Short mmCIF file of C-alpha atoms in Angstrom, two decimals:
data_model
loop_
_atom_site.label_atom_id
_atom_site.label_comp_id
_atom_site.label_asym_id
_atom_site.label_seq_id
_atom_site.Cartn_x
_atom_site.Cartn_y
_atom_site.Cartn_z
CA MET A 1 -128.30 -153.60 -11.99
CA SER A 2 -124.84 -154.70 -13.48
CA ARG A 3 -124.20 -157.86 -15.18
CA GLY A 4 -122.76 -159.61 -12.22
CA GLU A 5 -125.44 -158.77 -9.94
CA GLU A 6 -127.91 -160.55 -12.62
CA GLU A 7 -125.49 -163.55 -13.25
CA LYS A 8 -125.65 -163.83 -9.47
CA GLY A 9 -129.39 -163.47 -9.17
CA GLU A 10 -129.57 -166.16 -11.79
CA GLU A 11 -127.39 -168.53 -9.87
CA GLU A 12 -129.04 -168.26 -6.81
CA LYS A 13 -132.58 -168.66 -8.54
CA GLY A 14 -131.00 -171.87 -10.00
CA THR A 15 -130.18 -173.16 -6.76
CA LEU A 16 -133.57 -172.89 -5.60
CA LEU A 17 -134.67 -174.76 -8.55
CA LYS A 18 -131.99 -177.80 -8.14
CA TRP A 19 -133.21 -178.43 -4.51
CA ASP A 20 -136.77 -177.51 -5.08
CA ALA A 21 -137.62 -180.74 -7.41
CA ILE A 22 -136.32 -183.21 -4.65
CA LEU A 23 -138.00 -181.50 -1.60
CA PRO A 24 -141.32 -183.10 -1.12
CA ASP A 25 -144.73 -180.91 -0.52
CA GLU A 26 -145.08 -182.54 2.92
CA LEU A 27 -141.44 -181.97 3.92
CA LEU A 28 -141.75 -178.39 2.77
CA GLN A 29 -145.03 -178.10 4.54
CA LYS A 30 -143.55 -179.54 7.69
CA VAL A 31 -140.71 -176.95 7.91
CA LEU A 32 -142.99 -174.08 7.27
CA SER A 33 -145.50 -175.40 9.94
CA PHE A 34 -143.07 -174.34 12.78
CA LEU A 35 -143.39 -170.58 11.39
CA PRO A 36 -146.01 -168.03 12.04
CA THR A 37 -148.76 -167.67 9.48
CA ALA A 38 -147.91 -164.24 8.09
CA ASN A 39 -144.19 -165.55 7.48
CA ILE A 40 -145.79 -168.41 5.81
CA ILE A 41 -147.76 -166.27 3.62
CA LYS A 42 -145.06 -163.97 2.68
CA LEU A 43 -142.81 -166.80 1.61
CA GLY A 44 -145.49 -168.22 -0.70
CA ILE A 45 -145.57 -165.01 -2.57
CA ILE A 46 -141.99 -164.09 -2.68
CA VAL A 47 -139.99 -167.73 -3.26
CA CYS A 48 -141.71 -169.09 -6.55
CA LYS A 49 -144.80 -170.52 -7.96
CA ARG A 50 -144.29 -173.92 -6.62
CA TRP A 51 -144.40 -172.62 -2.88
CA TYR A 52 -147.36 -170.50 -3.79
CA GLU A 53 -149.29 -173.63 -4.51
CA VAL A 54 -147.91 -175.59 -1.33
CA VAL A 55 -148.87 -172.74 0.97
CA HIS A 56 -152.51 -172.16 -0.41
CA SER A 57 -153.20 -175.62 -1.46
CA TYR A 58 -152.35 -177.68 1.36
CA TRP A 59 -151.69 -175.48 4.39
CA ILE A 60 -155.25 -175.08 5.40
CA ARG A 61 -156.11 -179.03 5.74
CA THR A 62 -152.69 -179.91 7.07
CA ILE A 63 -151.51 -177.49 9.74
CA PRO A 64 -151.09 -179.05 12.82
CA ARG A 65 -150.93 -175.66 15.08
CA HIS A 66 -153.18 -172.89 16.11
CA SER A 67 -152.32 -169.17 15.22
CA ASP A 68 -150.31 -168.53 18.23
CA GLY A 69 -148.18 -171.74 17.96
CA GLU A 70 -149.38 -174.10 20.35
CA GLU A 71 -150.43 -177.61 19.49
CA GLU A 72 -154.06 -178.96 19.60
CA GLU A 73 -153.03 -181.85 21.44
CA GLU A 74 -150.15 -183.68 22.89
CA GLU A 75 -150.65 -186.65 20.68
CA GLU A 76 -150.09 -184.35 17.55
CA GLU A 77 -146.82 -182.97 19.21
CA GLU A 78 -145.31 -186.39 19.21
CA GLU A 79 -146.39 -187.28 15.95
CA ASP A 80 -144.72 -184.12 14.50
CA LYS A 81 -141.73 -185.18 16.59
CA GLY A 82 -141.44 -188.25 14.84
CA ALA A 83 -141.93 -186.90 11.52
CA LEU A 84 -139.28 -184.47 12.16
CA VAL A 85 -136.68 -187.44 12.85
CA SER A 86 -137.98 -189.42 9.72
CA TRP A 87 -137.05 -186.35 7.09
CA ASP A 88 -134.26 -184.59 8.86
CA ALA A 89 -131.48 -186.86 7.85
CA ILE A 90 -132.41 -186.28 4.06
CA LEU A 91 -132.40 -182.46 4.26
CA PRO A 92 -128.82 -180.88 3.68
CA ASP A 93 -127.50 -178.42 5.87
CA GLU A 94 -127.29 -175.72 3.05
CA LEU A 95 -130.79 -176.47 2.03
CA LEU A 96 -132.27 -175.85 5.83
CA GLN A 97 -130.16 -172.62 5.97
CA LYS A 98 -131.31 -171.67 2.44
CA VAL A 99 -135.13 -171.84 3.20
CA LEU A 100 -134.60 -170.11 6.73
CA SER A 101 -132.23 -167.44 5.26
CA PHE A 102 -135.88 -165.81 3.84
CA LEU A 103 -137.12 -165.24 7.25
CA PRO A 104 -136.35 -162.35 9.94
CA THR A 105 -134.01 -163.04 12.11
CA ALA A 106 -135.88 -163.15 15.13
CA ASN A 107 -137.87 -166.09 13.86
CA VAL A 108 -134.62 -168.01 12.81
CA ILE A 109 -133.49 -167.67 16.17
CA LYS A 110 -136.78 -169.35 17.57
CA LEU A 111 -136.44 -172.28 14.97
CA GLY A 112 -133.33 -172.85 16.50
CA ILE A 113 -134.88 -174.54 19.52
CA VAL A 114 -136.70 -177.32 17.05
CA CYS A 115 -134.01 -179.89 17.58
CA LYS A 116 -130.22 -179.99 18.39
CA ARG A 117 -129.34 -180.36 14.56
CA TRP A 118 -131.58 -177.34 13.74
CA TYR A 119 -129.82 -175.25 16.66
CA GLU A 120 -126.46 -176.37 15.14
CA VAL A 121 -127.22 -175.36 11.62
CA VAL A 122 -128.77 -171.82 12.87
CA HIS A 123 -125.48 -171.53 14.96
CA SER A 124 -123.05 -172.65 12.17
CA SER A 125 -119.73 -171.36 11.80
CA PRO A 126 -118.77 -170.48 9.23
CA PRO A 127 -122.12 -169.43 7.62
CA LEU A 128 -123.56 -170.98 4.91
CA SER A 129 -126.52 -168.97 3.54
CA TRP A 130 -126.50 -166.17 6.31
CA PRO A 131 -124.62 -163.78 4.50
CA MET A 132 -127.26 -163.55 1.72
CA MET A 133 -129.94 -162.56 3.92
CA ALA A 134 -131.70 -159.73 2.93
CA PRO A 135 -130.95 -156.60 5.37
CA GLN A 136 -133.31 -155.99 8.10
CA LYS A 137 -134.32 -153.22 10.17
CA PRO A 138 -131.97 -152.58 13.37
CA LEU A 139 -133.21 -153.55 16.74
CA PHE A 140 -133.00 -151.25 19.81
CA PHE A 141 -131.97 -152.43 23.20
CA ARG A 142 -132.75 -150.65 26.55
CA ARG A 143 -133.21 -151.45 30.17
CA PHE A 144 -136.74 -150.90 32.05
CA PHE A 145 -137.99 -151.36 35.63
CA ASN A 146 -140.38 -154.18 35.26
CA ASP A 147 -143.24 -154.79 37.24
CA ALA A 148 -141.51 -156.51 39.94
CA GLY A 149 -139.36 -153.13 40.34
CA ASP A 150 -136.12 -154.90 38.89
CA PHE A 151 -134.09 -154.32 35.86
CA SER A 152 -135.36 -155.99 32.47
CA GLY A 153 -133.66 -155.82 29.13
CA ARG A 154 -136.29 -155.38 26.55
CA VAL A 155 -135.32 -154.96 22.56
CA TYR A 156 -137.56 -152.87 20.18
CA ASP A 157 -138.28 -154.17 16.58
CA PRO A 158 -139.21 -151.78 14.12
CA CYS A 159 -140.17 -154.53 11.65
CA PHE A 160 -142.95 -155.88 14.26
CA LEU A 161 -143.52 -152.55 15.89
CA ARG A 162 -142.96 -154.21 19.52
CA TRP A 163 -140.96 -154.60 22.33
CA SER A 164 -139.71 -158.13 23.28
CA ASN A 165 -138.00 -159.46 26.29
CA PHE A 166 -134.18 -159.56 26.11
CA ASP A 167 -132.05 -161.27 28.43
CA ASP A 168 -129.89 -158.35 30.45
CA PHE A 169 -126.77 -159.91 29.40
CA LEU A 170 -124.91 -156.79 30.53
CA HIS A 171 -123.13 -155.44 33.38
CA SER A 172 -124.44 -152.19 34.83
CA ASP A 173 -122.49 -148.81 34.44
CA ILE A 174 -121.61 -149.19 30.63
CA GLN A 175 -119.65 -146.12 29.66
CA CYS A 176 -120.03 -146.13 25.77
CA VAL A 177 -121.02 -148.52 23.21
CA SER A 178 -120.38 -149.11 19.36
CA SER A 179 -121.91 -151.16 17.03
CA SER A 180 -121.36 -152.58 13.47
CA CYS A 181 -123.15 -154.89 11.02
CA GLY A 182 -124.49 -157.03 14.08
CA LEU A 183 -121.37 -156.69 16.23
CA VAL A 184 -121.12 -154.75 19.50
CA CYS A 185 -118.45 -153.30 21.43
CA LEU A 186 -119.01 -152.31 25.14
CA MET A 187 -116.81 -150.37 27.44
CA ASN A 188 -117.47 -150.34 31.31
CA HIS A 189 -116.91 -147.07 33.23
CA SER A 190 -115.48 -148.69 36.37
CA ASP A 191 -112.97 -150.91 33.83
CA ARG A 192 -111.98 -149.15 31.07
CA ASN A 193 -108.85 -151.57 30.49
CA HIS A 194 -111.08 -154.34 28.99
CA LEU A 195 -113.53 -154.40 26.12
CA LEU A 196 -116.69 -156.76 25.30
CA VAL A 197 -117.02 -157.80 21.62
CA GLY A 198 -119.85 -160.09 20.33
CA SER A 199 -122.96 -160.61 18.95
CA PRO A 200 -126.14 -159.95 21.12
CA ILE A 201 -127.94 -162.63 18.82
CA LYS A 202 -125.56 -165.16 19.20
CA ARG A 203 -124.01 -164.48 22.57
CA ASP A 204 -120.34 -165.09 21.53
CA TRP A 205 -118.91 -162.34 23.59
CA LYS A 206 -114.90 -161.97 23.62
CA LEU A 207 -113.02 -159.84 26.14
CA LEU A 208 -110.31 -157.72 25.04
CA GLN A 209 -107.62 -156.12 27.11
CA VAL A 210 -106.96 -152.37 25.94
CA PRO A 211 -103.09 -151.55 26.37
CA GLY A 212 -101.98 -148.60 28.96
CA CYS A 213 -103.45 -147.48 32.04
CA SER A 214 -107.16 -146.90 32.90
CA ASP A 215 -106.79 -143.26 34.39
CA SER A 216 -107.31 -141.44 30.72
CA PHE A 217 -110.45 -140.30 29.45
CA ARG A 218 -111.08 -142.80 26.55
CA THR A 219 -113.76 -143.34 23.64
CA MET A 220 -114.02 -146.21 21.43
CA ALA A 221 -115.48 -147.16 18.01
CA LEU A 222 -115.87 -150.49 16.14
CA SER A 223 -115.89 -151.25 12.48
CA PHE A 224 -117.07 -154.64 10.69
CA ASP A 225 -115.56 -155.65 7.32
CA ARG A 226 -117.58 -157.75 5.47
CA SER A 227 -115.51 -158.67 2.71
CA THR A 228 -112.70 -160.19 5.08
CA ARG A 229 -115.00 -161.15 8.01
CA GLY A 230 -112.78 -159.21 10.30
CA TYR A 231 -113.47 -156.38 12.39
CA THR A 232 -111.58 -153.17 13.98
CA VAL A 233 -111.99 -151.69 17.38
CA VAL A 234 -110.51 -148.23 17.75
CA VAL A 235 -109.78 -146.80 21.38
CA ALA A 236 -108.72 -143.14 21.34
CA LYS A 237 -107.24 -142.08 25.02
CA CYS A 238 -106.98 -138.48 26.19
CA SER A 239 -104.92 -137.60 29.13
CA ARG A 240 -103.78 -134.47 31.03
CA THR A 241 -100.02 -133.46 30.61
CA GLN A 242 -98.02 -131.70 33.10
CA GLN A 243 -98.64 -128.34 31.08
CA LEU A 244 -102.44 -128.95 31.79
CA GLN A 245 -102.95 -129.75 28.04
CA TRP A 246 -104.40 -133.01 26.69
CA HIS A 247 -102.48 -135.70 24.96
CA LEU A 248 -104.02 -137.97 22.49
CA SER A 249 -103.12 -141.50 21.57
CA VAL A 250 -104.87 -143.69 19.32
CA HIS A 251 -104.88 -147.82 19.71
CA ILE A 252 -106.23 -149.98 17.07
CA TYR A 253 -107.26 -153.67 17.33
CA GLN A 254 -107.37 -155.93 14.14
CA SER A 255 -109.39 -159.13 14.95
CA THR A 256 -107.38 -160.89 11.98
CA THR A 257 -104.17 -160.44 13.60
CA LYS A 258 -105.57 -160.14 17.17
CA SER A 259 -103.08 -157.48 18.18
CA TRP A 260 -103.02 -153.80 19.19
CA ALA A 261 -101.00 -151.34 17.74
CA THR A 262 -100.54 -147.51 18.45
CA HIS A 263 -101.01 -145.44 15.26
CA TYR A 264 -101.08 -141.98 16.70
CA ALA A 265 -99.80 -139.99 19.66
CA GLN A 266 -99.94 -136.14 19.80
CA ASP A 267 -100.35 -133.04 22.19
CA LEU A 268 -104.14 -131.45 21.51
CA ASP A 269 -103.11 -128.34 23.43
CA LEU A 270 -106.77 -127.25 25.00
CA TRP A 271 -108.79 -129.40 22.59
CA LYS A 272 -110.60 -132.18 24.37
CA PHE A 273 -113.11 -135.23 22.87
CA LYS A 274 -116.34 -136.42 24.22
CA HIS A 275 -117.37 -140.31 24.17
CA LYS A 276 -118.81 -139.51 20.79
CA ALA A 277 -116.99 -141.52 18.04
CA VAL A 278 -117.59 -143.69 14.83
CA ILE A 279 -115.89 -145.42 11.99
CA CYS A 280 -117.27 -144.34 8.62
CA ASP A 281 -115.98 -145.61 5.35
CA GLY A 282 -112.42 -146.29 6.98
CA VAL A 283 -112.13 -142.81 8.76
CA LEU A 284 -112.35 -142.31 12.57
CA TYR A 285 -114.67 -139.14 13.42
CA GLN A 286 -114.39 -138.09 17.05
CA PHE A 287 -116.35 -135.04 18.20
CA VAL A 288 -113.94 -132.61 20.04
CA TYR A 289 -114.59 -129.24 21.71
CA HIS A 290 -112.37 -126.27 23.31
CA PRO A 291 -113.07 -124.00 26.15
CA PHE A 292 -113.16 -120.85 24.05
CA LEU A 293 -113.83 -122.28 20.53
CA THR A 294 -116.63 -123.80 18.38
CA PRO A 295 -116.42 -127.58 18.60
CA ASN A 296 -115.16 -129.35 15.66
CA LEU A 297 -115.00 -133.08 14.37
CA MET A 298 -111.77 -134.82 13.94
CA ALA A 299 -111.25 -137.18 11.08
CA PHE A 300 -108.72 -139.62 11.60
CA ASP A 301 -107.73 -141.89 8.42
CA LEU A 302 -107.14 -145.40 9.51
CA ILE A 303 -105.65 -146.79 6.60
CA LYS A 304 -103.14 -143.71 6.23
CA PRO A 305 -102.74 -142.44 9.82
CA PRO A 306 -102.14 -138.71 9.44
CA SER A 307 -99.11 -136.84 11.11
CA SER A 308 -101.19 -134.33 12.87
CA ILE A 309 -105.10 -134.06 13.73
CA HIS A 310 -105.56 -130.68 11.69
CA PRO A 311 -107.37 -129.39 9.83
CA LEU A 312 -110.29 -130.22 11.86
CA ILE A 313 -113.93 -130.03 10.38
CA PRO A 314 -115.70 -127.10 11.85
CA MET A 315 -119.67 -127.29 12.97
CA PRO A 316 -121.72 -124.63 11.60
CA PHE A 317 -122.90 -123.83 14.96
CA PRO A 318 -122.11 -124.01 18.33
CA CYS A 319 -123.86 -127.20 19.70
CA ALA A 320 -123.13 -130.28 21.49
CA CYS A 321 -123.08 -133.79 20.28
CA ALA A 322 -125.99 -136.23 20.95
CA GLY A 323 -124.30 -139.00 18.60
CA LEU A 324 -122.31 -139.77 15.78
CA ILE A 325 -124.03 -142.43 13.55
CA ASN A 326 -122.66 -144.42 10.34
CA LEU A 327 -125.95 -144.90 8.46
CA SER A 328 -124.74 -146.67 5.07
CA ASN A 329 -121.46 -145.51 5.21
CA LYS A 330 -122.70 -141.83 5.52
CA LEU A 331 -121.84 -139.90 8.64
CA VAL A 332 -124.95 -138.31 10.35
CA MET A 333 -124.79 -136.31 13.60
CA VAL A 334 -127.58 -135.43 16.02
CA ALA A 335 -126.22 -131.76 17.27
CA LEU A 336 -128.20 -130.32 20.10
CA LEU A 337 -128.09 -126.23 19.66
CA ASN A 338 -126.56 -124.56 22.81
CA TRP A 339 -128.59 -122.45 25.32
CA ASP A 340 -127.08 -119.08 23.98
CA TRP A 341 -128.35 -119.84 20.30
CA PRO A 342 -131.36 -118.19 18.79
CA HIS A 343 -133.26 -121.14 19.61
CA GLU A 344 -132.99 -124.45 21.28
CA GLY A 345 -133.49 -127.85 19.84
CA ALA A 346 -132.15 -130.94 17.89
CA VAL A 347 -130.88 -130.91 14.46
CA ILE A 348 -129.86 -133.83 12.18
CA LEU A 349 -127.00 -133.03 10.02
CA GLU A 350 -125.24 -134.98 7.29
CA LEU A 351 -121.33 -134.54 6.52
CA GLU A 352 -120.99 -134.57 2.71
CA ASP A 353 -117.42 -133.51 1.16
CA LYS A 354 -116.22 -132.29 4.70
CA LYS A 355 -119.19 -130.17 5.09
CA TRP A 356 -122.35 -130.14 7.19
CA ARG A 357 -126.03 -130.47 5.42
CA GLU A 358 -129.06 -130.14 7.64
CA VAL A 359 -131.54 -132.86 6.98
CA ALA A 360 -134.28 -132.19 9.61
CA GLN A 361 -134.87 -130.72 12.75
CA MET A 362 -137.07 -132.09 15.80
CA PRO A 363 -140.00 -130.47 16.59
CA ILE A 364 -139.30 -128.45 19.84
CA SER A 365 -142.34 -130.54 21.52
CA MET A 366 -140.31 -133.69 20.97
CA TYR A 367 -136.90 -132.46 22.05
CA LYS A 368 -138.59 -130.72 25.23
CA LYS A 369 -140.31 -134.53 26.28
CA LEU A 370 -137.12 -136.17 25.53
CA GLY A 371 -135.31 -134.03 28.04
CA GLY A 372 -133.37 -131.64 25.86
CA TYR A 373 -129.63 -131.88 26.60
CA TYR A 374 -129.85 -135.51 28.12
CA LEU A 375 -130.88 -136.89 24.69
CA ASN A 376 -128.81 -139.82 23.33
CA SER A 377 -129.13 -141.31 19.91
CA CYS A 378 -127.68 -144.18 17.68
CA GLY A 379 -128.90 -145.92 14.42
CA ALA A 380 -128.28 -148.28 11.46
CA GLY A 381 -129.43 -148.63 8.01
CA ASP A 382 -132.10 -145.66 7.68
CA LEU A 383 -133.26 -145.30 10.93
CA LEU A 384 -132.48 -143.13 13.98
CA PHE A 385 -133.18 -143.98 17.68
CA MET A 386 -133.46 -141.24 20.21
CA HIS A 387 -133.61 -141.88 23.93
CA SER A 388 -133.24 -139.89 27.31
CA PRO A 389 -133.15 -140.91 31.00
CA MET A 390 -135.72 -138.40 31.41
CA CYS A 391 -138.22 -139.95 29.02
CA PRO A 392 -139.05 -143.93 28.65
CA GLU A 393 -140.51 -143.43 25.42
CA LEU A 394 -138.65 -143.86 22.23
CA LEU A 395 -138.24 -141.36 19.39
CA THR A 396 -137.44 -142.90 15.75
CA PHE A 397 -136.49 -141.05 12.66
CA ASP A 398 -136.77 -142.39 8.91
CA MET A 399 -133.77 -140.81 7.00
CA LYS A 400 -135.57 -141.74 3.78
CA LYS A 401 -139.02 -140.81 4.59
CA LYS A 402 -138.08 -137.85 6.62
CA VAL A 403 -140.72 -139.09 9.60
CA TRP A 404 -140.48 -138.72 13.17
CA LYS A 405 -142.54 -141.48 15.19
CA TRP A 406 -143.03 -141.92 18.85
CA VAL A 407 -142.71 -145.63 20.31
CA SER A 408 -144.32 -146.30 23.58
CA HIS A 409 -143.50 -148.94 26.22
CA PRO A 410 -145.51 -151.19 28.55
CA TYR A 411 -143.67 -150.00 31.65
CA THR A 412 -143.97 -146.27 30.75
CA GLU A 413 -145.71 -145.31 33.88
CA ARG A 414 -143.46 -147.43 36.11
CA SER A 415 -140.35 -146.19 34.39
CA LEU A 416 -141.28 -142.64 34.19
CA PHE A 417 -141.91 -142.35 37.92
CA CYS A 418 -138.32 -143.89 38.61
CA PHE A 419 -136.51 -141.49 36.18
CA LYS A 420 -138.28 -138.44 37.96
CA GLN A 421 -136.49 -139.89 41.02
CA GLY A 422 -133.52 -138.59 39.76
CA ALA A 423 -131.15 -139.35 36.64
CA SER A 424 -127.95 -140.11 38.52
CA VAL A 425 -129.81 -143.02 40.69
CA PHE A 426 -130.83 -144.69 37.56
CA ARG A 427 -127.97 -144.24 35.30
CA ASP A 428 -128.34 -147.68 33.95
CA LEU A 429 -131.74 -146.75 32.59
CA CYS A 430 -130.32 -144.32 30.18
CA PHE A 431 -128.31 -146.74 28.43
CA GLY A 432 -129.37 -148.00 25.03
CA PHE A 433 -127.71 -148.90 21.84
CA CYS A 434 -129.28 -150.67 18.52
CA PHE A 435 -127.69 -153.25 16.24
CA GLU A 436 -128.29 -155.17 13.11
CA PRO A 437 -129.92 -158.46 13.78
CA ARG A 438 -127.42 -160.55 11.72
CA LEU A 439 -126.18 -164.55 12.02
CA ASP A 440 -123.36 -164.17 9.81
CA VAL A 441 -120.87 -162.15 12.20
CA SER A 442 -118.81 -163.62 15.17
CA SER A 443 -116.27 -162.11 17.55
#
């Protein structure tokens, strides 16, 4: 740990000690009483000695709730409401956010319904303590058929190992999606002249109009900058020329200037790109293929745009791309081996010094269960999510532990029946993406 990090840690520790002395035990207990018991115990261990004593000395005899979070009686609920009003005025916003920042984001969102002031603190802009929250595992969103036979948005949380209801806020027929540090950018297949950028947690969606005509083939990538709190959206267009070749143009949107700029325009000959693109460490990576050559990877420096897309980064073998993912500023690709290769399957690759390194091969039984070439992937942090319109279950891969894991779903049987009717009819069901649950990002 560097000296600067040590000083920062001491400073944050000192901040805790400053307000810890003025916060009564009863008030601290009242705040904690709105949280699940498991999180209360965890806070008692990691914060400080006094919190440990408050949690273990007073919690059992003063907790006003059952383990499921329901009130014992309506009278106690009214008393709690009155108690909230009494101490709410003396609790600074910075202190409240500091306490909440130790909790998982999902629980922070739930606490936003306690009262109007808590809602404003949770959704405050600019954020106070949210940037200091510890990194959390990404959430995975996907559509399913529910018991009533309707579409239903569901989110998988790898921390709690369970699916939760999540309002299906998206329009149907999404063509491509890109996420970065809690922000998500969406492009609709029928209206490629507009993009939606926002946080699925805060629901602060912003509509962006893409310059140019909509008859071109497009892909899109998003990148959020933690230092400037701004984001970059890159749209690459590929259109046919009169010579039956492909022409590429790259358009970049900066949230700081709120404007678009065209940074590149050139013919690609017979090269054409797919919907797979990602921004990693300031470079746009785009999977491109040729009718007669092995597929390649295009690297486009967004800071110093090149005069040509060549040289391309060659793939180690003939393959299709099931996903380009930025995992902690490392470029990872899920590659699908072509049918004419010695064996079929999926391989996870990582780019190091413009050369691909094999990380793991997907077991063939898992590959076939996912439907082979219908496989899609996304990820963040150290976690990869793999899904397919032919399989309602979700497959995860931990890049650090090198562990594969299946995730079941409560609607498995019904969804599997719907999938077997034809993936083209239920195209929305194959759509899925992941995002980091953060409160300090906004569009």
